[in-house]
Every structure is written in structure tokens, then in C-alpha cells.
PDB file of C-alpha atoms and ligand atoms in Angstrom:
ATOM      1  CA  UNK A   1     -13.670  -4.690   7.312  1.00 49.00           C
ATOM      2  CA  UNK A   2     -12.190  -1.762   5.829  1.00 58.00           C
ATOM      3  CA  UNK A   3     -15.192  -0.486   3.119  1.00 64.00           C
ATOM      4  CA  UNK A   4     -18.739  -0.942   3.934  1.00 73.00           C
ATOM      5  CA  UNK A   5     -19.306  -4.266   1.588  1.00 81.00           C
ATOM      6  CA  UNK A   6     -22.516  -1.278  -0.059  1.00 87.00           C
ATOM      7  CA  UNK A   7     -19.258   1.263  -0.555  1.00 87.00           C
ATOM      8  CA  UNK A   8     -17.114  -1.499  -2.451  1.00 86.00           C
ATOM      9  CA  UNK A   9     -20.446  -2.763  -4.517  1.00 89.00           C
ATOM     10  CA  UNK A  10     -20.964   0.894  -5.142  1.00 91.00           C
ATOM     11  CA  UNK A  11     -17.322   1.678  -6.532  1.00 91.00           C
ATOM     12  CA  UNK A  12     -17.093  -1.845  -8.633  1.00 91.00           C
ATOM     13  CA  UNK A  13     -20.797  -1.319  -9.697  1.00 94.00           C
ATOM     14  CA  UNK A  14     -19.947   2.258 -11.245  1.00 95.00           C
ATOM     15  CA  UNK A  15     -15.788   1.261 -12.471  1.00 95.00           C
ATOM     16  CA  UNK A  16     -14.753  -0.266 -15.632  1.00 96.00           C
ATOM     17  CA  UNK A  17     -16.032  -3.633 -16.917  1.00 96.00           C
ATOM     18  CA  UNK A  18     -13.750  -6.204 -17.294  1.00 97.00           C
ATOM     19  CA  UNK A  19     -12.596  -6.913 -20.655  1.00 98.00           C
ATOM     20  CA  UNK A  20     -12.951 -10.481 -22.094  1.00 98.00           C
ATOM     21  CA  UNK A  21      -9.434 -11.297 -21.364  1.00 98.00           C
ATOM     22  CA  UNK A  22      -9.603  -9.588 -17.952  1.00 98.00           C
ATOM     23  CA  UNK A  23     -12.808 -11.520 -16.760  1.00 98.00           C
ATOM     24  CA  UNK A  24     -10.990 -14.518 -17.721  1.00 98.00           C
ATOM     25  CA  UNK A  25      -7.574 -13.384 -15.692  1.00 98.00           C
ATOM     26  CA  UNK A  26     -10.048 -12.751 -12.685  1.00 97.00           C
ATOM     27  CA  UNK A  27     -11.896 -16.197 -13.068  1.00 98.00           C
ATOM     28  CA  UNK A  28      -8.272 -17.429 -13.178  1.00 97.00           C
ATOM     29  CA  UNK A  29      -7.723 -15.973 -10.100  1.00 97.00           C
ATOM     30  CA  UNK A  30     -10.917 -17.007  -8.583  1.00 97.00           C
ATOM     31  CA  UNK A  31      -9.858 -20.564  -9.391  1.00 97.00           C
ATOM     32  CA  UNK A  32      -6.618 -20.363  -7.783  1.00 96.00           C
ATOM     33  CA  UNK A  33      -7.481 -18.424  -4.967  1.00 95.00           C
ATOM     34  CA  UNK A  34      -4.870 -15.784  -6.624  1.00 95.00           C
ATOM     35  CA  UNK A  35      -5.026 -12.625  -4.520  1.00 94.00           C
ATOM     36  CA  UNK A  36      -4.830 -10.140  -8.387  1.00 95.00           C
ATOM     37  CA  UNK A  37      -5.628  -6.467  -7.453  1.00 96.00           C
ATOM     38  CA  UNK A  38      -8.487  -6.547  -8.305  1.00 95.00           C
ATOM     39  CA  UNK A  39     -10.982  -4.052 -10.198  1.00 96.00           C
ATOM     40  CA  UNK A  40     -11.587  -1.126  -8.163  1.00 95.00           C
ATOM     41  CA  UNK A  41      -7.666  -0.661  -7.720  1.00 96.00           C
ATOM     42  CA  UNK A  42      -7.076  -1.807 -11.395  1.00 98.00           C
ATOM     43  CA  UNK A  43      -9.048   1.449 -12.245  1.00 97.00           C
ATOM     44  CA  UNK A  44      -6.910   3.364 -10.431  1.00 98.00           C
ATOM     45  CA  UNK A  45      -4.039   2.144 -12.119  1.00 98.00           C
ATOM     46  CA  UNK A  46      -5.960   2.890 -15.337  1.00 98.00           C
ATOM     47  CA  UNK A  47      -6.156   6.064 -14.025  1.00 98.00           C
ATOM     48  CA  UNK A  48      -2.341   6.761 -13.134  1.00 98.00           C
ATOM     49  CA  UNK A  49      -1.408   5.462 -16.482  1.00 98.00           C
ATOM     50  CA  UNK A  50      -3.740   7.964 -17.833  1.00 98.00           C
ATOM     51  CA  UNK A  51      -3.039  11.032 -15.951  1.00 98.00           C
ATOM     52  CA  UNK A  52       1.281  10.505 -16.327  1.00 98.00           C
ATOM     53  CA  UNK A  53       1.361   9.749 -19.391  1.00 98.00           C
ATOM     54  CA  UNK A  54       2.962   6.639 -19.106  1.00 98.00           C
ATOM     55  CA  UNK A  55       6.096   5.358 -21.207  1.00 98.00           C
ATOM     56  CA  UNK A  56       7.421   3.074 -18.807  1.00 98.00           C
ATOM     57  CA  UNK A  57       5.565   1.372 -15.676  1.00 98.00           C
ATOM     58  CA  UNK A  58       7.772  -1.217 -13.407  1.00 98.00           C
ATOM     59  CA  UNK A  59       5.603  -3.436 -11.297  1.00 98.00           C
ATOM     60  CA  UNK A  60       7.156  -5.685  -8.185  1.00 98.00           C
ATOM     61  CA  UNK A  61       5.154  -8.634  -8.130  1.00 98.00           C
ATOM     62  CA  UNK A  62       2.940  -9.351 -11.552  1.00 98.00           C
ATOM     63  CA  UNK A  63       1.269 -12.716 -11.075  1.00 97.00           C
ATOM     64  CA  UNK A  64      -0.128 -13.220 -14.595  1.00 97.00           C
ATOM     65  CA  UNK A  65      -0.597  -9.798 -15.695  1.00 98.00           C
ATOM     66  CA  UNK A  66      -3.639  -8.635 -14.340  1.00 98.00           C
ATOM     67  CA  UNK A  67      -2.831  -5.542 -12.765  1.00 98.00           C
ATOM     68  CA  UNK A  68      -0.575  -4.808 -15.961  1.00 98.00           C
ATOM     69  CA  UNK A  69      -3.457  -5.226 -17.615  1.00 98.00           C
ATOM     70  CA  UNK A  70      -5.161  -2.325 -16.137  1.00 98.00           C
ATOM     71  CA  UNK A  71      -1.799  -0.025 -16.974  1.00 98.00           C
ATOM     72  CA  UNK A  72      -2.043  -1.052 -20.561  1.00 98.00           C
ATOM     73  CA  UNK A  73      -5.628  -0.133 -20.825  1.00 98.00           C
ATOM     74  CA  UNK A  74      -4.641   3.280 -19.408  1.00 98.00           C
ATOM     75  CA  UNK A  75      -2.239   3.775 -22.275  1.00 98.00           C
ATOM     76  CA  UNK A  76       0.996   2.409 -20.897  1.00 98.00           C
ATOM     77  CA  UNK A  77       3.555   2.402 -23.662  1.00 98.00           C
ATOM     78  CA  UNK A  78       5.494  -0.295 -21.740  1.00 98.00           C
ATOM     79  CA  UNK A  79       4.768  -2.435 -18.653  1.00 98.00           C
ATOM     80  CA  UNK A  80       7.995  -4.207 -17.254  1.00 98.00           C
ATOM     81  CA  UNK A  81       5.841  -7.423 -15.497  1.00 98.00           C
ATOM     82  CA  UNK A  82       8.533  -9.384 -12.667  1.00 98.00           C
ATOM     83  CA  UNK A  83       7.419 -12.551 -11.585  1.00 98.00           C
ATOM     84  CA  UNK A  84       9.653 -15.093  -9.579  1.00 97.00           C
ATOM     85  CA  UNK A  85       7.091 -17.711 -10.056  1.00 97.00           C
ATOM     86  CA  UNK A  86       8.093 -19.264 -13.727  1.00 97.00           C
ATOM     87  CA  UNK A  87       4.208 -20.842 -14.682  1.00 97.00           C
ATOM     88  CA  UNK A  88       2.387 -17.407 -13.710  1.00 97.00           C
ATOM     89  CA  UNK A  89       4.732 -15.584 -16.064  1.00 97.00           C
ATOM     90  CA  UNK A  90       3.771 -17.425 -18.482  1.00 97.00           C
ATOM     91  CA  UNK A  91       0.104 -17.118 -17.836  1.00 98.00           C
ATOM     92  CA  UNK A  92       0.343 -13.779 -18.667  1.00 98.00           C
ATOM     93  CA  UNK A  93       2.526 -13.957 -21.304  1.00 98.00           C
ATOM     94  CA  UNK A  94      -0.685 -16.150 -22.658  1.00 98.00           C
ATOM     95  CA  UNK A  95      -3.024 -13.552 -21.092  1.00 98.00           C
ATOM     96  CA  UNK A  96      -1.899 -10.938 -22.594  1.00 98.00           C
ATOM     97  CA  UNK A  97      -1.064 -11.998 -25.959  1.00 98.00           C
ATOM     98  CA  UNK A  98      -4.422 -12.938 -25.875  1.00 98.00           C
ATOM     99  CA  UNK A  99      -5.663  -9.229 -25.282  1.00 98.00           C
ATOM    100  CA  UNK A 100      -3.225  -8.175 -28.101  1.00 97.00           C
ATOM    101  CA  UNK A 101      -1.351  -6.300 -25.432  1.00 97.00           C
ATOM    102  CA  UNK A 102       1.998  -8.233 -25.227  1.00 97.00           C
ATOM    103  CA  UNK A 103       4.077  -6.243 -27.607  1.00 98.00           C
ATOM    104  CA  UNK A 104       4.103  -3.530 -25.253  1.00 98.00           C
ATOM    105  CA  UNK A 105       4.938  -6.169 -22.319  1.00 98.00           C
ATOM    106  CA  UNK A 106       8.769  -6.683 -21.157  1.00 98.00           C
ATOM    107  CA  UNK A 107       8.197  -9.793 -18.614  1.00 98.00           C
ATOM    108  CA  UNK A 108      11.118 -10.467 -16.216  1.00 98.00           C
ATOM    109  CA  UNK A 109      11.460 -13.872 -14.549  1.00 98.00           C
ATOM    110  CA  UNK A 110      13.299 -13.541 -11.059  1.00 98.00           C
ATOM    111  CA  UNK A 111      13.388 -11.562  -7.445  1.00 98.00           C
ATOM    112  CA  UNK A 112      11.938  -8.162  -8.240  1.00 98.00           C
ATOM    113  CA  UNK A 113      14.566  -6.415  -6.027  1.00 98.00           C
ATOM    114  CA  UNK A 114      17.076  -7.622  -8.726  1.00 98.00           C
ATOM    115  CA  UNK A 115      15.255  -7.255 -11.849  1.00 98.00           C
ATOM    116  CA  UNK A 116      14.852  -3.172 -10.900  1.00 98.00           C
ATOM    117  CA  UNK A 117      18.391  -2.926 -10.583  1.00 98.00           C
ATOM    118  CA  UNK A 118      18.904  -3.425 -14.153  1.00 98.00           C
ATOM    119  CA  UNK A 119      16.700  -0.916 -14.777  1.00 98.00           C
ATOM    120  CA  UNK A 120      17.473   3.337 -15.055  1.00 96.00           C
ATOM    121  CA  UNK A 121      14.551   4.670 -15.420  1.00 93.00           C
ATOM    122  CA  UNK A 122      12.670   6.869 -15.485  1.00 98.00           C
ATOM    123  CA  UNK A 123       9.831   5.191 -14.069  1.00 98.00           C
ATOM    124  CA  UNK A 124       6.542   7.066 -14.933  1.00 98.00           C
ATOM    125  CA  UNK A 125       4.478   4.809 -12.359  1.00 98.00           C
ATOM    126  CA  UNK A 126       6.135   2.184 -10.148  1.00 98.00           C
ATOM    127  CA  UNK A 127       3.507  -0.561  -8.648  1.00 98.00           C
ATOM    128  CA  UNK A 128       4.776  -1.965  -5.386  1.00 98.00           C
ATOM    129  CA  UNK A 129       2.388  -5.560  -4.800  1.00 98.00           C
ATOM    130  CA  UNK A 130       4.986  -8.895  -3.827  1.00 97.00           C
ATOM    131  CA  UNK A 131       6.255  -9.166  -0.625  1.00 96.00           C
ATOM    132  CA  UNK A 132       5.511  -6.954   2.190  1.00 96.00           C
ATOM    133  CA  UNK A 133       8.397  -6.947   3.943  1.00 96.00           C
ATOM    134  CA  UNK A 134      10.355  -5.868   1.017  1.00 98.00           C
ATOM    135  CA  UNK A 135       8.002  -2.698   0.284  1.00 98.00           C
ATOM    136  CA  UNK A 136       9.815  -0.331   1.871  1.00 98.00           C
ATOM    137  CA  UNK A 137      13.168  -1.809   0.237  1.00 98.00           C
ATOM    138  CA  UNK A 138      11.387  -1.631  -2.952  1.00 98.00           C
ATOM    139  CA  UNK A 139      10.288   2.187  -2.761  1.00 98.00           C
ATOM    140  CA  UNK A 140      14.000   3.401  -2.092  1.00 98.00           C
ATOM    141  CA  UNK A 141      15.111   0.751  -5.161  1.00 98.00           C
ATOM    142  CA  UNK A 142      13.092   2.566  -7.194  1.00 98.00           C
ATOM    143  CA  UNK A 143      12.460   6.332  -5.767  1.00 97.00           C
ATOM    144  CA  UNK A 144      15.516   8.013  -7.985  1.00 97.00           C
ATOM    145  CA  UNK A 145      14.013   6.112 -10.969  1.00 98.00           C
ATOM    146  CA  UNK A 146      10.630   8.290 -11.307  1.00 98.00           C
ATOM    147  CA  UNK A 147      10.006  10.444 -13.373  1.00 96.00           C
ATOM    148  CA  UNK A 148       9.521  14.142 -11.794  1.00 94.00           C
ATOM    149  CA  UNK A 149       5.140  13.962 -11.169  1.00 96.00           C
ATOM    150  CA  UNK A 150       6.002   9.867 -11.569  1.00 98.00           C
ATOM    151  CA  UNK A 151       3.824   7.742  -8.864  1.00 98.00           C
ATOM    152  CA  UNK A 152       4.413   4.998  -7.061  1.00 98.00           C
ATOM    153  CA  UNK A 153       1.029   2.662  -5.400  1.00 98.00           C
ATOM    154  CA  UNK A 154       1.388  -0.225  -3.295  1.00 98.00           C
ATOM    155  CA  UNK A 155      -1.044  -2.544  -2.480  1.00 97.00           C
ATOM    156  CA  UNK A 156      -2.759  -4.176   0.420  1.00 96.00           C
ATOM    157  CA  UNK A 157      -2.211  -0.923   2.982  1.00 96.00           C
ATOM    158  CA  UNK A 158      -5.165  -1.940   4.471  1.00 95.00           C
ATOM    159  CA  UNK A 159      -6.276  -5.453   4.074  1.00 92.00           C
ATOM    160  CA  UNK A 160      -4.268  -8.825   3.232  1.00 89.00           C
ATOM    161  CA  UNK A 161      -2.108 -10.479   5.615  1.00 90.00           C
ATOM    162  CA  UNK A 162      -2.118  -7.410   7.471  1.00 92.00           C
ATOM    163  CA  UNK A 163      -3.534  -6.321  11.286  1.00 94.00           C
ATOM    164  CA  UNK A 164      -5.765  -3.486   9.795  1.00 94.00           C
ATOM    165  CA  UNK A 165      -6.619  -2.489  13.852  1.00 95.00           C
ATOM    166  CA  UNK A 166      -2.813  -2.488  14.726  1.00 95.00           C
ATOM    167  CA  UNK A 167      -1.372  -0.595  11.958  1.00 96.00           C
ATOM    168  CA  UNK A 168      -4.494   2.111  12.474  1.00 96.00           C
ATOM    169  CA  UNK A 169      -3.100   2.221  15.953  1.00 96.00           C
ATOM    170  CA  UNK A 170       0.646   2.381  14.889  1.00 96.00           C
ATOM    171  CA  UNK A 171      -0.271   5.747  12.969  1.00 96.00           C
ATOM    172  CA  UNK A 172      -2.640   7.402  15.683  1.00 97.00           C
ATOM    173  CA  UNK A 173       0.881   7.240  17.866  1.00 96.00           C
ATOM    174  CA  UNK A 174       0.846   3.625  19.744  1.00 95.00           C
ATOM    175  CA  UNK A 175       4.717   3.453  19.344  1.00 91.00           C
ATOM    176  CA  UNK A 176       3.994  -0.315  20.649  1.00 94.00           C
ATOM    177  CA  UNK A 177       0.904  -1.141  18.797  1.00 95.00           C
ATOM    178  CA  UNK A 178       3.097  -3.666  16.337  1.00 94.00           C
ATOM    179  CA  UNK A 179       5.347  -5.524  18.732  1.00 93.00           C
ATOM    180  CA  UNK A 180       3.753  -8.813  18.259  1.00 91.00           C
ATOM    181  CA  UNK A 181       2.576  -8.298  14.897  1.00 90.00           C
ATOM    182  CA  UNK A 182       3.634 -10.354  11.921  1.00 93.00           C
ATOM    183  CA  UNK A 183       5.682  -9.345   9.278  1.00 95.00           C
ATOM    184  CA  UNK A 184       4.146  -8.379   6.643  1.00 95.00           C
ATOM    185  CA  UNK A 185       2.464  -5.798   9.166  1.00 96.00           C
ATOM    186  CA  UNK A 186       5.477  -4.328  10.231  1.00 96.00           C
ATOM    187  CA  UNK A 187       6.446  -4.216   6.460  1.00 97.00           C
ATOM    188  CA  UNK A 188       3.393  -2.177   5.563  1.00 97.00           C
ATOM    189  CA  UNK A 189       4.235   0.307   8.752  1.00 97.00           C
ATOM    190  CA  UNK A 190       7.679   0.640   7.470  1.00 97.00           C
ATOM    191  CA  UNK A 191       6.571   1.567   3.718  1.00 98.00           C
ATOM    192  CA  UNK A 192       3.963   4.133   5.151  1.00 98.00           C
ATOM    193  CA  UNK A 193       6.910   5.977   7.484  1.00 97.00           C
ATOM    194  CA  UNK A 194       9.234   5.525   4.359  1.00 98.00           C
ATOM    195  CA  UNK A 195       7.451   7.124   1.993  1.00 98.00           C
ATOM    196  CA  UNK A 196       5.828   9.990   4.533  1.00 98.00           C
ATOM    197  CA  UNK A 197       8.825  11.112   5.455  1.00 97.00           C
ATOM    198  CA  UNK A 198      10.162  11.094   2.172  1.00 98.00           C
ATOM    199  CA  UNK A 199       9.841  15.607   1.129  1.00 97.00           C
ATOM    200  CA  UNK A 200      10.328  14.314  -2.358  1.00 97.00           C
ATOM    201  CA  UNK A 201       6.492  12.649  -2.029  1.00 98.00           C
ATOM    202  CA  UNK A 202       2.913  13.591  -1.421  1.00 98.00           C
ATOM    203  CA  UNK A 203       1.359  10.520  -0.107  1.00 98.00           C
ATOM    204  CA  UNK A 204      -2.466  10.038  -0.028  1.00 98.00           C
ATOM    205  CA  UNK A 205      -4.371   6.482   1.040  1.00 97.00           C
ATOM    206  CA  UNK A 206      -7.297   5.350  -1.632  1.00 96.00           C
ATOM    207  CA  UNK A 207      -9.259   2.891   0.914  1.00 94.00           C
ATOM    208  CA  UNK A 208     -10.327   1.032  -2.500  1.00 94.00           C
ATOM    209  CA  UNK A 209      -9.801  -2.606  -3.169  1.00 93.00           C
ATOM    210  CA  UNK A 210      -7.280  -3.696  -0.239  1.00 93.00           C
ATOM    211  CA  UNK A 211      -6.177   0.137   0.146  1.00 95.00           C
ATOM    212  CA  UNK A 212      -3.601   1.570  -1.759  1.00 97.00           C
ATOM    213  CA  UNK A 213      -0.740   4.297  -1.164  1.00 98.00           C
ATOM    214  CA  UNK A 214      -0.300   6.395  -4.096  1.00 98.00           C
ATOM    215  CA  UNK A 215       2.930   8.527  -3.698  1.00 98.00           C
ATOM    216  CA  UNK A 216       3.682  11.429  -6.432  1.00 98.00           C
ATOM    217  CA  UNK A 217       7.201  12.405  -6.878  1.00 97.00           C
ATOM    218  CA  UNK A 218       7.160  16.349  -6.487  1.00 97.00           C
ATOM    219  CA  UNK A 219      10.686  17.003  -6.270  1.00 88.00           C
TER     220      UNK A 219
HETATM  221  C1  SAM B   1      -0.348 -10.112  -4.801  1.00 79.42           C
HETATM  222  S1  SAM B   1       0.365 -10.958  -6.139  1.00 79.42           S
HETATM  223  C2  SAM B   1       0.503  -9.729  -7.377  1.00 79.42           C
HETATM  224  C3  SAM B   1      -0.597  -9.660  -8.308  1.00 79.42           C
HETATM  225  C4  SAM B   1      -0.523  -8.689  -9.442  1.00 79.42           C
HETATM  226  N1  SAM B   1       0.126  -7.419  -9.115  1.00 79.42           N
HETATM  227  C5  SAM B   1      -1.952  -8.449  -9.867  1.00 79.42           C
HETATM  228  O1  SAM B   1      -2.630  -7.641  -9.258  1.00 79.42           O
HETATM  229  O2  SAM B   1      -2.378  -9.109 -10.778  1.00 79.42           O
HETATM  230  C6  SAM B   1       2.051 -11.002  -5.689  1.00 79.42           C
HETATM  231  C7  SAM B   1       2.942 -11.691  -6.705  1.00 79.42           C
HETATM  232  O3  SAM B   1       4.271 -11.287  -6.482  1.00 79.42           O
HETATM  233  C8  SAM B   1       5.127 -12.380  -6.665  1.00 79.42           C
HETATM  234  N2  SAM B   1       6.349 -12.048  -5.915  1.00 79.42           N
HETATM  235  C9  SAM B   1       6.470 -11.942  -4.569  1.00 79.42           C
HETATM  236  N3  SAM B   1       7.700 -11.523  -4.252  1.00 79.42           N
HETATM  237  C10 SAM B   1       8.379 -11.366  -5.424  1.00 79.42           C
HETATM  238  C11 SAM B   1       9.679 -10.957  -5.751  1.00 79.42           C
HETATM  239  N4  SAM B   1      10.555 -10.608  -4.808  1.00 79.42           N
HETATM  240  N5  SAM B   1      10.037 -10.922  -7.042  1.00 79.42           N
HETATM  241  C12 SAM B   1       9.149 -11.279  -8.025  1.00 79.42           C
HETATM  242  N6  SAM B   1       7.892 -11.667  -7.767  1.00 79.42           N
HETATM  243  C13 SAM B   1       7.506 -11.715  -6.486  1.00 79.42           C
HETATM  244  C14 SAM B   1       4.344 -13.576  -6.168  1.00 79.42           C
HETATM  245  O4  SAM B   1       4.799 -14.784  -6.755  1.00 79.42           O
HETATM  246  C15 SAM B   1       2.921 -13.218  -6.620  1.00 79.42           C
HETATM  247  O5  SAM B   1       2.644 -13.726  -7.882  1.00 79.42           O
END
């Protein structure tokens, strides 16, 4: 347990409502046993949209659109969506149609890590949310594609198929607290020293949802 369960009820109970489309993306989800971001995070990503301005956000890892969902409601001129599962793609091509949001929707079948290739920039908000392992990969793909005061958040820094008690160990200075951990652990502990010792970033944790680093480029 990250969040008292009264803290999370507290943040959901005062964020955004859902919209139709959204309550039906998260009873989708709920269905499926999709792991979406969920809508304390999906305000923050309201919220970066907001605050940057956004022309362009790139997401690794888009399910069927929720958490571009939450960009577009913060104003997102464009969401790039990547998906390497075909049938969720096109639930949120559906999705988002729906909402009358798709016009402003570029959705990408295929690995992520290729997809962003294609791509210049700038980036005014990158989301980082598919595999763990590949987060730290995905942040230097990306990093010379923001915009100057351009963010980057990733997902699940603190709960998922993560060892919350390791990793909290790993940054208090236990050089040896992840040697049997799995994967995706190591692959959050190797985003978080990525993008801290990155000068060209202010990192910050928001311990909403399943924790999120939010990274502004400042240089
Ligand atoms: C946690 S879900 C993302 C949910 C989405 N961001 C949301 O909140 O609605 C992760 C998604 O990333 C996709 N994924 C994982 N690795 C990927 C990759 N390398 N390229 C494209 N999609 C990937 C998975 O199929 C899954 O749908």
C-alpha cells in the first residue's frame, strides 16, 4: 500500500468526473481486468496538457485510449496513441470517435520503441506506460524530442508489477536491495537513475494513482 485507501478516495472524490465515454473506457477496463491509468493520474495528465500547451503528446503504450483521453481533455492538439496489440487499437479508435476526439488522434499499430523513431518532435509531453523494462530505453528515445519546459510521466513508479519495499530501499542507498528482484523492478530503478541524473530534468514523484515520475525538460 502506497496511499492510505482515505488519501486515494479523497483525491478521486475531489478530481474530474469521468466523461460518458471515459466511464465506459474504465468499465471496459474493469471488464478486462485492463490495468488503464486510471483517474487520479488521468488528471494529471489533464493537467500537463494544460499547463504546456500541448501540440503534440507521444504516449508508449495506449491500450484503448484512455489515458489519451485525459490529454485531449487537457487541450492536446494531437495525441500520437502506439499500441502493439491490433484489437485495443481499435477500441480506441471506437472510443474515441465516440467522444468526438479522434480527429486529433494519430494511432500507431506496432513496438513503441519503433514507432518514436519515426517521429522528430518536438514532443510537448511524452507518456512513458508499456513495458517496464523498456522505460529507461524509452526516456533517452525520446529526451532530444521535447520541447524546452516539455514533460515526460511514467507510470506505475510505485505500484504494478513492481517491489514497492525494494525499490524504496534501492533509493535510500541498499546498492543490493534489487538483486533478486524481477524485471520490471529493476526497469523502474533504471528509469528513476536515468532520468535523475539526467541535468537536462527536474524530476518530482506524484504518489497518485500507481505513482508517477513527471520529468520537465529545463535545458
Ligand atoms: C498499462 S497499459 C497502458 C494503458 C494506457 N496508457 C492507459 O492508461 O489507458 C500498457 C499497454 O502498452 C502496450 N504495450 C506494451 N509494450 C508496448 C510496446 N513496446 N509498444 C506498443 N505497445 C506496448 C500493452 O499492449 C498495453 O496495452
Amino acid at each position: 500500500m502506497v496511499l492510505s485507501d482515505d488519501v486515494s478516495r479523497f483525491v478521486r472524490a475531489a478530481g474530474p468526473d469521468h466523461t460518458d465515454v471515459q466511464e465506459r473506457m474504465a468499465a471496459f477496463a474493469r471488464e478486462h481486468d485492463f490495468p488503464n491509468i486510471g483517474p487520479e493520474s488521468g488528471a494529471v495528465l489533464r493537467l500537463l496538457a494544460r499547463l504546456t500547451d500541448a501540440d503534440t503528446v507521444f504516449e508508449f503504450g495506449s491500450g484503448f485510449g484512455y489515458s489519451a483521453s485525459w490529454f485531449l481533455r487537457g487541450g492536446a492538439q494531437r495525441v500520437i496513441l502506439t499500441e502493439f496489440d491490433a484489437d485495443e487499437l481499435d477500441k480506441g479508435r471506437e472510443f474515441l470517435a465516440d467522444a468526438g476526439l479522434a480527429d486529433r488522434c494519430v494511432f500507431e499499430e506496432g513496438d513503441a520503441m519503433e514507432t518514436v523513431e519515426r517521429y522528430d518532435g518536438p514532443f510537448d509531453v511524452v507518456l512513458i506506460d508499456h513495458q517496464k523494462e523498456r522505460y529507461a530505453d524509452a526516456f533517452h528515445a525520446a529526451r532530444d524530442k521535447l520541447a524546452p519546459g516539455g514533460v515526460v510521466a511514467a507510470d506505475n513508479i510505485m505500484r504494478g508489477p513492481i517491489d514497492f519495499d525494494a525499490l524504496l530501499a534501492y533509493l535510500e542507498g541498499d546498492a543490493e536491495a534489487l538483486d533478486h528482484e524481477n524485471d520490471q523492478t529493476q526497469g523502474i530503478a533504471d528509469y528513476l537513475d536515468a532520468v535523475r541524473a539526467d541535468d537536462a530534468f527536474e524530476t518530482t514523484i506524484l504518489p497518485v494513482g500507481s505513482g508517477l515520475a513527471v520529468s520537465t525538460r529545463v535545458e
